Coordinates of C-alpha atoms in Angstrom, one line a residue:
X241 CA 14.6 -89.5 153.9
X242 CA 16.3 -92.0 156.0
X243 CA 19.5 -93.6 154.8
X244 CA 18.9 -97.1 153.5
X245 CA 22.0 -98.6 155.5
X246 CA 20.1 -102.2 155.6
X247 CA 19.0 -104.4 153.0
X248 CA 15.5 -105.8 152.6
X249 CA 16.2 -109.1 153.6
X250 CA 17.8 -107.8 156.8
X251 CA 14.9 -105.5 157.6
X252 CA 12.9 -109.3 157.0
X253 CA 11.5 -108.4 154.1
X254 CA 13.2 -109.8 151.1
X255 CA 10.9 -109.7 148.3
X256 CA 12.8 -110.2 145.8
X257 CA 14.4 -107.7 143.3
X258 CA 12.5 -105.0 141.2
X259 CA 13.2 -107.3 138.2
X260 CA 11.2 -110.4 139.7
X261 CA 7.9 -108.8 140.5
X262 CA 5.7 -111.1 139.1
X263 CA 2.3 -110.6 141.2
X264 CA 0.8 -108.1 144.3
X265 CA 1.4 -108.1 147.9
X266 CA -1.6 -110.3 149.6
X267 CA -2.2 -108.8 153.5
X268 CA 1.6 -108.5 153.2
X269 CA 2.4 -107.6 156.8
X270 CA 6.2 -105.8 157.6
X271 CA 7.4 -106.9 161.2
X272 CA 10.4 -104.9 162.3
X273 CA 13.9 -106.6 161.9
X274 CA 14.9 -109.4 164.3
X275 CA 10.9 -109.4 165.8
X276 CA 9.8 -112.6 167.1
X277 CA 7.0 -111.5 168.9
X278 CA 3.2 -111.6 168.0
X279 CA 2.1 -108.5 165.6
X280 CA 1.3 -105.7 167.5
X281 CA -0.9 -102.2 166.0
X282 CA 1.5 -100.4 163.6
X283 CA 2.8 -103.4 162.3
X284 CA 1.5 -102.2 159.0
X285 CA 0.1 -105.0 156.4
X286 CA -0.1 -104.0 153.2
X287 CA -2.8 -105.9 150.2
X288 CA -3.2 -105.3 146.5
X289 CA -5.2 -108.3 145.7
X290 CA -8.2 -107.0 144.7
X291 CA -9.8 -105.8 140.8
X292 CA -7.5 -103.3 139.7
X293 CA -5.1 -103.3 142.4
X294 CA -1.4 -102.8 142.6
X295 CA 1.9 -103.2 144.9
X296 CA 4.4 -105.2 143.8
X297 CA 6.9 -105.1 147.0
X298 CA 7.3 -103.7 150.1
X299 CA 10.8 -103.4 151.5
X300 CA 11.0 -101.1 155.2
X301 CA 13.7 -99.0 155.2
X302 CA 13.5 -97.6 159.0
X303 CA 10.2 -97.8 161.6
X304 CA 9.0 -94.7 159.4
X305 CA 9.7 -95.5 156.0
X306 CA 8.9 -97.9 153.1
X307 CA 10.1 -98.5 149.6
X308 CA 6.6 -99.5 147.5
X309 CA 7.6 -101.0 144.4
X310 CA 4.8 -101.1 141.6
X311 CA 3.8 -104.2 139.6
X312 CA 4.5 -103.8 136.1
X313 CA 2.0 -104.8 133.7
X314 CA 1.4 -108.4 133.3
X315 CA 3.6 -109.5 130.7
X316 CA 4.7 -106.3 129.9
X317 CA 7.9 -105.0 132.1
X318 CA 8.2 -101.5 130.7
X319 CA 5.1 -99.9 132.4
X320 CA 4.8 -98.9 136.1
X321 CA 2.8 -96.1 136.7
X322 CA -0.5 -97.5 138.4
X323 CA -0.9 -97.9 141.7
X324 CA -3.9 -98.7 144.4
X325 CA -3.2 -100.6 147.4
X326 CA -4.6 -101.1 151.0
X327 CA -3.0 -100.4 154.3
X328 CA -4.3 -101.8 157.7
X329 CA -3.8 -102.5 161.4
X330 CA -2.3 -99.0 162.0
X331 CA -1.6 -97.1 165.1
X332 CA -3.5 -94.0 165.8
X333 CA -0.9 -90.6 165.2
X334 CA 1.6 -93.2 163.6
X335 CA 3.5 -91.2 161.0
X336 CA 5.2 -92.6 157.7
X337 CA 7.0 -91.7 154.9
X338 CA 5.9 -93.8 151.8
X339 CA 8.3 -94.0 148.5
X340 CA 6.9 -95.2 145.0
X341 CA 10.6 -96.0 144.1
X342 CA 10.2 -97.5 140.5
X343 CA 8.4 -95.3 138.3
X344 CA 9.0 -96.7 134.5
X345 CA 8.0 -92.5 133.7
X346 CA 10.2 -90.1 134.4
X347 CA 8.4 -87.1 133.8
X348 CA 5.5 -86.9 136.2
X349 CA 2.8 -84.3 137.3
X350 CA 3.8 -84.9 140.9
X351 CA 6.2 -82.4 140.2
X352 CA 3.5 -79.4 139.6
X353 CA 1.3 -80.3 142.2
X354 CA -0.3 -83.7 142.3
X355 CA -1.0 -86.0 144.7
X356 CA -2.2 -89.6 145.3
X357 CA -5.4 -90.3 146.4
X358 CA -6.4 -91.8 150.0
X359 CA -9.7 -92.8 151.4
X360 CA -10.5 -95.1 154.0
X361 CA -13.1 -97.2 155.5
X362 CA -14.8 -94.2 157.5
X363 CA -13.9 -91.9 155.0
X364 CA -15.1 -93.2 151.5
X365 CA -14.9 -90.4 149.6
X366 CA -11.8 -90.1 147.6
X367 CA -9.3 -87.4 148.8
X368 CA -6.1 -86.0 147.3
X369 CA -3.3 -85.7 149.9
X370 CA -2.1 -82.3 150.6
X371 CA 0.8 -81.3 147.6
X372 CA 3.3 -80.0 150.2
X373 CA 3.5 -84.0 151.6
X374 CA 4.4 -84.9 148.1
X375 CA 8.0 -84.7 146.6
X376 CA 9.2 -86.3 143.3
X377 CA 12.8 -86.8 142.6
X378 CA 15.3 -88.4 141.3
X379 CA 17.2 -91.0 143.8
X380 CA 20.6 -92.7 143.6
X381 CA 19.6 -95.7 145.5
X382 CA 17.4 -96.6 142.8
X383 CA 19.1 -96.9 139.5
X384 CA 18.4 -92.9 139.6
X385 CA 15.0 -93.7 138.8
X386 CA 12.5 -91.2 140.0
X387 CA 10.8 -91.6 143.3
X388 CA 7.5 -90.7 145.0
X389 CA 7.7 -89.7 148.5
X390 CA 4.8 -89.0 150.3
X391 CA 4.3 -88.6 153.9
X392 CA 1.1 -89.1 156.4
X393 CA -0.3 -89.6 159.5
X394 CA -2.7 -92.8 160.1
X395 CA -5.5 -91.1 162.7
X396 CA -8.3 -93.8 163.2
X397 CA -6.9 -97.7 164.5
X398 CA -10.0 -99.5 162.9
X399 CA -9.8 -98.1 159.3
X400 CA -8.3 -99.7 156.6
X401 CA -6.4 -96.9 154.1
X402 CA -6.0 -97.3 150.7
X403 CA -4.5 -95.2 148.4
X404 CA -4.2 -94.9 144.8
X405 CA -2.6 -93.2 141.5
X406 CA -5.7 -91.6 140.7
X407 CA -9.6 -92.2 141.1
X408 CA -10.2 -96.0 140.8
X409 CA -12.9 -96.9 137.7
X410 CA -13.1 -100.5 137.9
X411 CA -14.7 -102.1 135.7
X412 CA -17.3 -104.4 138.3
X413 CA -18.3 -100.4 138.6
X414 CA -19.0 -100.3 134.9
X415 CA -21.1 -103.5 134.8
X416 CA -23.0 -101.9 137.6
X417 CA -23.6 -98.3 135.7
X418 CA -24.4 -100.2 133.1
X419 CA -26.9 -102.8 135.0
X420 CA -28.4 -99.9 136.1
X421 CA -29.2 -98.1 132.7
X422 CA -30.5 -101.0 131.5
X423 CA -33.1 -101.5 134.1
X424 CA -34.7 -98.0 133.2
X425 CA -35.6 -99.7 130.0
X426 CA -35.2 -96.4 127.8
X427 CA -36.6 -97.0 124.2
X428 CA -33.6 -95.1 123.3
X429 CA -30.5 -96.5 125.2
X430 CA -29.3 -100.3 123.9
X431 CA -26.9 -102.4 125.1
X432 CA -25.1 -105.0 123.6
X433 CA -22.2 -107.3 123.8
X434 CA -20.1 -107.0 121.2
X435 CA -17.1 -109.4 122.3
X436 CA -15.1 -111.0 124.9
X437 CA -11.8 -110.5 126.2
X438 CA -9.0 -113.2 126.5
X439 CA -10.3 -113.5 130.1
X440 CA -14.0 -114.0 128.8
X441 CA -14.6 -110.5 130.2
X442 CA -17.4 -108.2 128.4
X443 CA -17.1 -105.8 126.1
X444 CA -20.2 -103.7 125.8
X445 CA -21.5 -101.7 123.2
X446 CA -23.9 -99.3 123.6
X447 CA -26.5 -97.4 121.0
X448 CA -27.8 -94.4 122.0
X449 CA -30.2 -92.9 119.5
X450 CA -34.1 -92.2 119.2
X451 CA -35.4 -95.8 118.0
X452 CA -36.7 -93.9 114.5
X453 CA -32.7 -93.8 113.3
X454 CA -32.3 -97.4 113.7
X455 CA -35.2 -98.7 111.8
X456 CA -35.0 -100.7 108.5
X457 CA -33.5 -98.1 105.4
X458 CA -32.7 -95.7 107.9
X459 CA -29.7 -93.4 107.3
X460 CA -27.4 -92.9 110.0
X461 CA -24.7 -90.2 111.5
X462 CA -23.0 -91.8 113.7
X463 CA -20.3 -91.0 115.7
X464 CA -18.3 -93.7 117.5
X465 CA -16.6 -93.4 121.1
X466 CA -14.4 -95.7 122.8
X467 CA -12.4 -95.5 126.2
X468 CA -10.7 -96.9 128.5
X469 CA -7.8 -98.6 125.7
X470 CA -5.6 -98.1 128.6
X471 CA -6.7 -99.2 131.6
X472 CA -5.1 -97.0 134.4
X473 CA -6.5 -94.0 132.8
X474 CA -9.1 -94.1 135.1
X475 CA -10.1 -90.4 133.7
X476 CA -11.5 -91.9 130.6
X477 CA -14.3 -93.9 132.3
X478 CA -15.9 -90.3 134.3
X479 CA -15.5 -88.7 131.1
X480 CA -17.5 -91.3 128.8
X481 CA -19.9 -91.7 132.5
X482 CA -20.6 -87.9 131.4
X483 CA -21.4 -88.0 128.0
X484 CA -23.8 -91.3 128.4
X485 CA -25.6 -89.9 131.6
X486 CA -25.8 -86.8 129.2
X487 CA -26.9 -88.1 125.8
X488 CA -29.6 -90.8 128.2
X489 CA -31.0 -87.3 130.1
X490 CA -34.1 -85.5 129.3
X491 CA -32.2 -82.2 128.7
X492 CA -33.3 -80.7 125.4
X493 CA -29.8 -80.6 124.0
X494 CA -29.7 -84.4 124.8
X495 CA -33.2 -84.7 123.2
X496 CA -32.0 -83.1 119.6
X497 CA -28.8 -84.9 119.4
X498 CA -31.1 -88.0 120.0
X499 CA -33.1 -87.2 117.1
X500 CA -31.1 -86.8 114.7
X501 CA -27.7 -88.6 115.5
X502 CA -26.7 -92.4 116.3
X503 CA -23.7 -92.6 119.2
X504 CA -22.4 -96.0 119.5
X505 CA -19.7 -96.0 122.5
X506 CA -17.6 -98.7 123.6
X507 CA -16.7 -97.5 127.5
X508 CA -13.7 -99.9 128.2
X509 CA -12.0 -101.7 125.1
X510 CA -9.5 -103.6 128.0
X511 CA -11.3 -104.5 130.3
X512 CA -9.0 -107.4 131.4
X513 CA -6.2 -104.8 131.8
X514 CA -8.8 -102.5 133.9
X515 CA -9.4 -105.8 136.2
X516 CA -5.9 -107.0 136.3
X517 CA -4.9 -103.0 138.1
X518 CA -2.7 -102.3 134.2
X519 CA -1.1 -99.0 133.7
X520 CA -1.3 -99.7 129.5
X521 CA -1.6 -103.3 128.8
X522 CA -3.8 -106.1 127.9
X523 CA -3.6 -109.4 129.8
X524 CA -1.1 -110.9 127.3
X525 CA 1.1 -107.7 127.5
X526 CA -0.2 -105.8 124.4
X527 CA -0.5 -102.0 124.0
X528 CA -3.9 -102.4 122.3
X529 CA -3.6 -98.6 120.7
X530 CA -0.8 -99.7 118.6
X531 CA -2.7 -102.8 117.2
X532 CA -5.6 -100.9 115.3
X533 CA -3.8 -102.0 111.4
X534 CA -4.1 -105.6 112.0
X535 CA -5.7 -107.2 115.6
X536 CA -5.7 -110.7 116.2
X537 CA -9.4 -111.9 117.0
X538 CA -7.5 -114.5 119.6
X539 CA -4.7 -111.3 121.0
X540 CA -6.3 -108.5 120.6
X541 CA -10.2 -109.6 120.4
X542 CA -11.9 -106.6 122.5
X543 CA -10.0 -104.2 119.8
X544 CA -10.7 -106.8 116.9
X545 CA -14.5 -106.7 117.6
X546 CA -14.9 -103.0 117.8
X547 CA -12.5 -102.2 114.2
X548 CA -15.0 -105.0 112.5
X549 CA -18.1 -103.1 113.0
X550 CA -16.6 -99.7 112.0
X551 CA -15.2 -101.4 108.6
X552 CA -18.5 -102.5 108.3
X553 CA -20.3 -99.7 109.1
X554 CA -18.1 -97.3 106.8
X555 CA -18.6 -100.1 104.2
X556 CA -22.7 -99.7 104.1
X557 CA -23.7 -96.9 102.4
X558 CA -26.9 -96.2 104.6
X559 CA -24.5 -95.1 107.7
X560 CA -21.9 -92.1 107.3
X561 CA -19.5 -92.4 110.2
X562 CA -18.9 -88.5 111.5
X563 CA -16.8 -88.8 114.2
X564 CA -14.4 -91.0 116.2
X565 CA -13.3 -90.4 119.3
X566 CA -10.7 -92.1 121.3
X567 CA -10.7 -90.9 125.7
X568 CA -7.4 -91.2 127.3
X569 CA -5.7 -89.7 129.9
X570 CA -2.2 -87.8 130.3
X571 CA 0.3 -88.0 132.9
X572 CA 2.3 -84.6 131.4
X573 CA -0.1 -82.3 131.0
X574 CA -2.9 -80.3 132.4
X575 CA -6.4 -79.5 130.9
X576 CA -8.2 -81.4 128.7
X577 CA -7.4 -81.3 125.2
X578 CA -7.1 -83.0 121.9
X579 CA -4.9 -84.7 119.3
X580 CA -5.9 -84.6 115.5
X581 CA -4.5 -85.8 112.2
X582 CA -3.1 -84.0 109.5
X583 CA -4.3 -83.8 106.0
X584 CA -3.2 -82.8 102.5
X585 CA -6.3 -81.5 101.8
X586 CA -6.2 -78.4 103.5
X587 CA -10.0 -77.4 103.8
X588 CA -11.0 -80.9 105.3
X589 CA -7.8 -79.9 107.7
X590 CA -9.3 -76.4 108.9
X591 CA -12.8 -77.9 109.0
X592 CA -10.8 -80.6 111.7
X593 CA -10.2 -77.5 114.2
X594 CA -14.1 -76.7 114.4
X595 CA -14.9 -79.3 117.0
X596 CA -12.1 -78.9 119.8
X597 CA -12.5 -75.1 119.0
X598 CA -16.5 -75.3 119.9
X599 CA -15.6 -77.8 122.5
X600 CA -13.0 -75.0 124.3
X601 CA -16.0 -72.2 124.1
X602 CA -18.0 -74.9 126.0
X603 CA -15.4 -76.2 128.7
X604 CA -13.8 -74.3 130.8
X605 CA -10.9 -76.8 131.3
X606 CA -10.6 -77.6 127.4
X607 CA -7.2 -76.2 126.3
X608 CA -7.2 -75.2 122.3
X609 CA -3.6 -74.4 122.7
X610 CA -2.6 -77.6 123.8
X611 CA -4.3 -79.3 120.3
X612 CA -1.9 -80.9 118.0
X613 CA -2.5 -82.6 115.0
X614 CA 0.3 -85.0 113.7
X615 CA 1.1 -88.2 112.0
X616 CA 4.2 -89.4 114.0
X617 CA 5.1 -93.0 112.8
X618 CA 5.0 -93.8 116.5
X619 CA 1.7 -93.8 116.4
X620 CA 0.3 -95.6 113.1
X621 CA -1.2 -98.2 115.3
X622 CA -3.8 -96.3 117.4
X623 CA -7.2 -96.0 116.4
X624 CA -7.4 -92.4 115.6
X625 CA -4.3 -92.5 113.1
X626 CA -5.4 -96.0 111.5
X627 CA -9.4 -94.6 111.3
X628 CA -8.2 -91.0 110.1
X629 CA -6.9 -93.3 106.9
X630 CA -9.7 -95.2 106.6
X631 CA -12.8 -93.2 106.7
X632 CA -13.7 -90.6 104.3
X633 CA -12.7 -86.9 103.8
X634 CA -16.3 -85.9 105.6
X635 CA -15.2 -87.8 109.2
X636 CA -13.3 -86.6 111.9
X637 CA -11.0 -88.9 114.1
X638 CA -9.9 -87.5 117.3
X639 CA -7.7 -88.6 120.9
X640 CA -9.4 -86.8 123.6
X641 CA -6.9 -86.2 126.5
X642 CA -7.8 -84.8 129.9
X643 CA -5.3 -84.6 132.6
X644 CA -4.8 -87.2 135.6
X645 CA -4.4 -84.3 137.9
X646 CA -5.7 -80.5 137.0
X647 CA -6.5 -78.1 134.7
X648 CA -6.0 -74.3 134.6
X649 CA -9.0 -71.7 133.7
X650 CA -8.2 -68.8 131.3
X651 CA -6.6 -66.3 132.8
X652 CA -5.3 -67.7 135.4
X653 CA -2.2 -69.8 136.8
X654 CA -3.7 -71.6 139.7
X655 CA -4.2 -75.6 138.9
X656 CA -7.6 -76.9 139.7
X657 CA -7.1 -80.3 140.6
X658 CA -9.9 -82.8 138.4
X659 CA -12.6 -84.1 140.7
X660 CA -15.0 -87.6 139.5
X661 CA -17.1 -84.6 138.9
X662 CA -15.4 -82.6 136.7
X663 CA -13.9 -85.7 134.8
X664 CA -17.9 -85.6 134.3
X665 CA -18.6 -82.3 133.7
X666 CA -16.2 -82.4 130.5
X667 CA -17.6 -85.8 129.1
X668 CA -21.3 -83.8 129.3
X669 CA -19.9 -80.9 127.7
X670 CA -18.1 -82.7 124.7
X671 CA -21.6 -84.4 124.3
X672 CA -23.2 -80.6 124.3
X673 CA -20.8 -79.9 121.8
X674 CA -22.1 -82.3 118.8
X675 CA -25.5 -80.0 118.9
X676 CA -23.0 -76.7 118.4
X677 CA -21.4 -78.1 115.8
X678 CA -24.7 -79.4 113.7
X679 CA -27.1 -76.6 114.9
X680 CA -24.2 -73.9 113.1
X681 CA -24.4 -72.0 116.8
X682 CA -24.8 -68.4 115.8
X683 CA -22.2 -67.9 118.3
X684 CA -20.1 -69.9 115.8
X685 CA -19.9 -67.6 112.9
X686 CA -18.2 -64.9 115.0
X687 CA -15.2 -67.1 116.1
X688 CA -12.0 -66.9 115.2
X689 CA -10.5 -70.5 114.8
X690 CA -7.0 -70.5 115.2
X691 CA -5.4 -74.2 113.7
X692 CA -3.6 -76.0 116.3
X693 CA -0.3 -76.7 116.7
X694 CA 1.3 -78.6 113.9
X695 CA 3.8 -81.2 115.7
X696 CA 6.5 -82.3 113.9
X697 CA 6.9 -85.9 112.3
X698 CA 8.7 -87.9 115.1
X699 CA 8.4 -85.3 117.5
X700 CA 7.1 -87.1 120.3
X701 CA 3.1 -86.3 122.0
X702 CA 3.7 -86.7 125.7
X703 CA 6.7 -84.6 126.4
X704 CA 4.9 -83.4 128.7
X705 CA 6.2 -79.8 128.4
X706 CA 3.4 -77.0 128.6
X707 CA 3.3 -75.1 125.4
X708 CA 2.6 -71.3 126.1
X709 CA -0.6 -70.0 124.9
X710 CA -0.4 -67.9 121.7
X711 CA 2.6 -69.7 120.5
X712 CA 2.5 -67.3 117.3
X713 CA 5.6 -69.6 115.9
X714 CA 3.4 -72.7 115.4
X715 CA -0.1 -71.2 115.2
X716 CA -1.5 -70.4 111.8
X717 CA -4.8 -67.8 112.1
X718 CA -7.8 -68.4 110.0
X719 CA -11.7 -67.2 109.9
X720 CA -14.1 -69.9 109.0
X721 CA -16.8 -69.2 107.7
X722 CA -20.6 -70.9 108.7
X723 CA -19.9 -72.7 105.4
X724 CA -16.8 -74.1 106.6
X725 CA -18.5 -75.2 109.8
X726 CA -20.7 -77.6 108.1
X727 CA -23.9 -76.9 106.4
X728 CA -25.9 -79.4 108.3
X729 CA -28.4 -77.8 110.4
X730 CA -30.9 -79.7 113.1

């Protein structure tokens, strides 16, 4: 990298300090130091104003390189990991070297293998960057925080480039999918609005179910998803995309679980965070998955809306509420896999491992090995710990994690890096899952379900260091019976 032997302001771009970013770059263009002239092609401008957008700061550090410094959270300092910005009025076979210098993470997939995403005007489909023009380390002229570095070459004059953390799910997108469902008018698929967000924004609930369940007297399963708590993980929007275009299709599987089960999903609990380009927060700075005990209906009213109408459906004794499932996204780990709770009661804590042990015979990219069940203090707040209290010993509350960047097939090392489509795939196979699980699989009677790993209390989730498969130390094996897999059958 090039030494930085001139500050910002005397490259003419003083920006301020990392401390005093307080919005994004708007068609932000760098002229070289001491140029008076008019702009000329290569004069790169850079813009992050647009829904879920983020740069910070640019600072040039030669006529090749650029400091890019991410906007933290809006009222919230501490997070910085998002980022989706726009470059224009390049110069064909002009080369650069861009550094994300101000990562609030220090642990990072880029170092096994990811990359950022590009696309540009000509070019819409999103592309990961090749992994050998990625490096990740730690840099002395900033604080020793960890940098980004990635380098590439700008081959088309008229395109405009933007690149970004990971695939973009915004959430005019959503309203859009959602627009679009609704216009099928299925007797099946309901939408409603449940709430608002501080920003007046919508928060959707949707009801898919065969309209027989939801008649008058009825008794309901239901099982209750939510995503998108944190707004950069994008991932969590393709995977709850899956399991809605799954549980809406005419597939057979889809057609059961229909019949005899009642999914309410809430797609994007912050979707002023989504809009605002958020790594974690809400608008007003909150971590909304640590506010699940007690949300303010004026700070938190998105999560305030949803925990209402779970009290109230645990309180009515017509609806028995099976499963809750929480979609997030990690930016440690590969694969897709789960965190559970633990419980005295040690058959309702084997009968936990049956679903993300049915889930891993269905995905491909579901890790068993990577499941943990805990009950770290740290996490009290979020809405699997707080509902895993609440709800009786015959529901199941769950995090479902899937990686930002790959996942590794069994019996193999090669990472495959996560597509929108696979993001998909798994969301349609967790929604396959729910018939295995009810329908006793006869497949299921022959498995042997190992119990995840039993984490520690205060040991924390997103270390980010891979646990080895078979970890005989912390793995306890068991047989279960179909007894134990629930004697409900469709």
């Amino acid at each position: 990298m090039a030494e930085r032997s001139q500050t910002a302001s005397e490259a003419g771009n003083d920006m301020g300090s990392d401390d005093t970013i307080g919005g994004n770059v708007s068609k932000y263009m760098v002229l070289p130091a001491g140029y008076c002239g008019q702009p000329k092609k290569g004069h790169l401008t850079f813009d992050a104003c647009f829904e879920s957008g983020n740069l910070g700061r640019v600072d040039q550090v030669s006529e090749f390189e650029y400091d890019l410094f991410i906007r933290p959270d809006t009222c919230n300092p501490r997070f910085r990991v998002w980022f989706n910005f726009t470059v224009e009025n390049v110069k064909e076979s002009q080369r650069v070297i861009f550094n994300i210098v101000n990562f609030s993470k220090t642990k990072s997939l880029y170092r096994d293998g990811m990359a950022p995403m590009v696309k540009s005007t000509s070019r819409p489909k999103w592309q990961r960057l090749p992994p050998k023009n990625v490096y990740y380390y730690r840099c002395p002229d900033h604080r020793k925080n960890y940098v980004m570095s990635f380098a590439f070459c700008f081959d088309r004059e008229e395109d405009i480039y933007q690149f970004a953390y990971c695939y973009p799910y915004t959430y005019t997108r959503f309203q859009h999918y959602l627009d679009s469902l609704q216009k099928r008018n299925m007797d099946y698929f309901f939408r409603e609005k449940l709430g608002q967000s501080v920003q007046q924004r919508q928060l959707d609930l949707l009801t898919i179910t065969s309209p027989d369940n939801l008649r008058e007297g009825a008794e309901q399963k239901v099982v209750f998803i939510t995503g998108r708590v944190h707004p950069g993980e994008t991932p969590s929007s393709f995977v709850c995309q899956g399991i809605i275009d799954f549980l809406i299709s005419q597939h057979p599987v889809a057609r059961a679980l229909r019949e005899h089960l009642v999914f309410k999903i809430a797609p994007m609990l912050n979707p002023d965070g989504v809009y605002l380009g958020n790594y974690r927060c809400s608008l007003m700075g909150f971590d909304l998955n640590r506010h699940w005990l007690d949300p303010s209906p004026w700070a938190h009213p998105t999560l305030h809306g949803v925990k209402q109408l779970i009290i109230q459906m645990h309180n009515d004794p017509k609806t028995s509420l099976e499963f809750y499932i929480d979609i997030h996204a990690h930016s440690t780990m590969m694969n897709g896999f789960m965190y559970g709770n633990i419980f005295e009661d040690e058959e309702r804590f084997q009968r936990q491992a049956i679903f993300p042990k049915l889930l891993c015979q269905n995905a491909e990219d579901f890790s068993y090995s990577s499941t943990s069940f805990n009950r770290d203090a740290v996490k009290a707040g979020t809405g699997r710990r707080f509902l895993g209290g609440l709800l009786d010993h015959t529901s199941y509350c769950y995090t479902l994690e899937v990686s930002f960047y790959s996942y590794i097939i069994g019996g193999t090392t090669a990472a495959v890096p996560y597509t929108e489509e696979a993001y998909m795939k798994l969301g349609r196979n967790v929604a396959r899952t729910f018939l295995d699980y009810y329908r006793l699989n006869p497949m299921a009677e022959k498995l042997a379900l190992p119990m995840p790993r039993l984490r520690a209390d205060g040991e924390q989730e997103t270390t980010g260091e891979m646990r080895p498969e078979g970890d005989s130390v912390n793995l306890v094996y068991r047989r279960c019976s179909a007894t134990d897999l629930i004697n409900i059958t469709i």
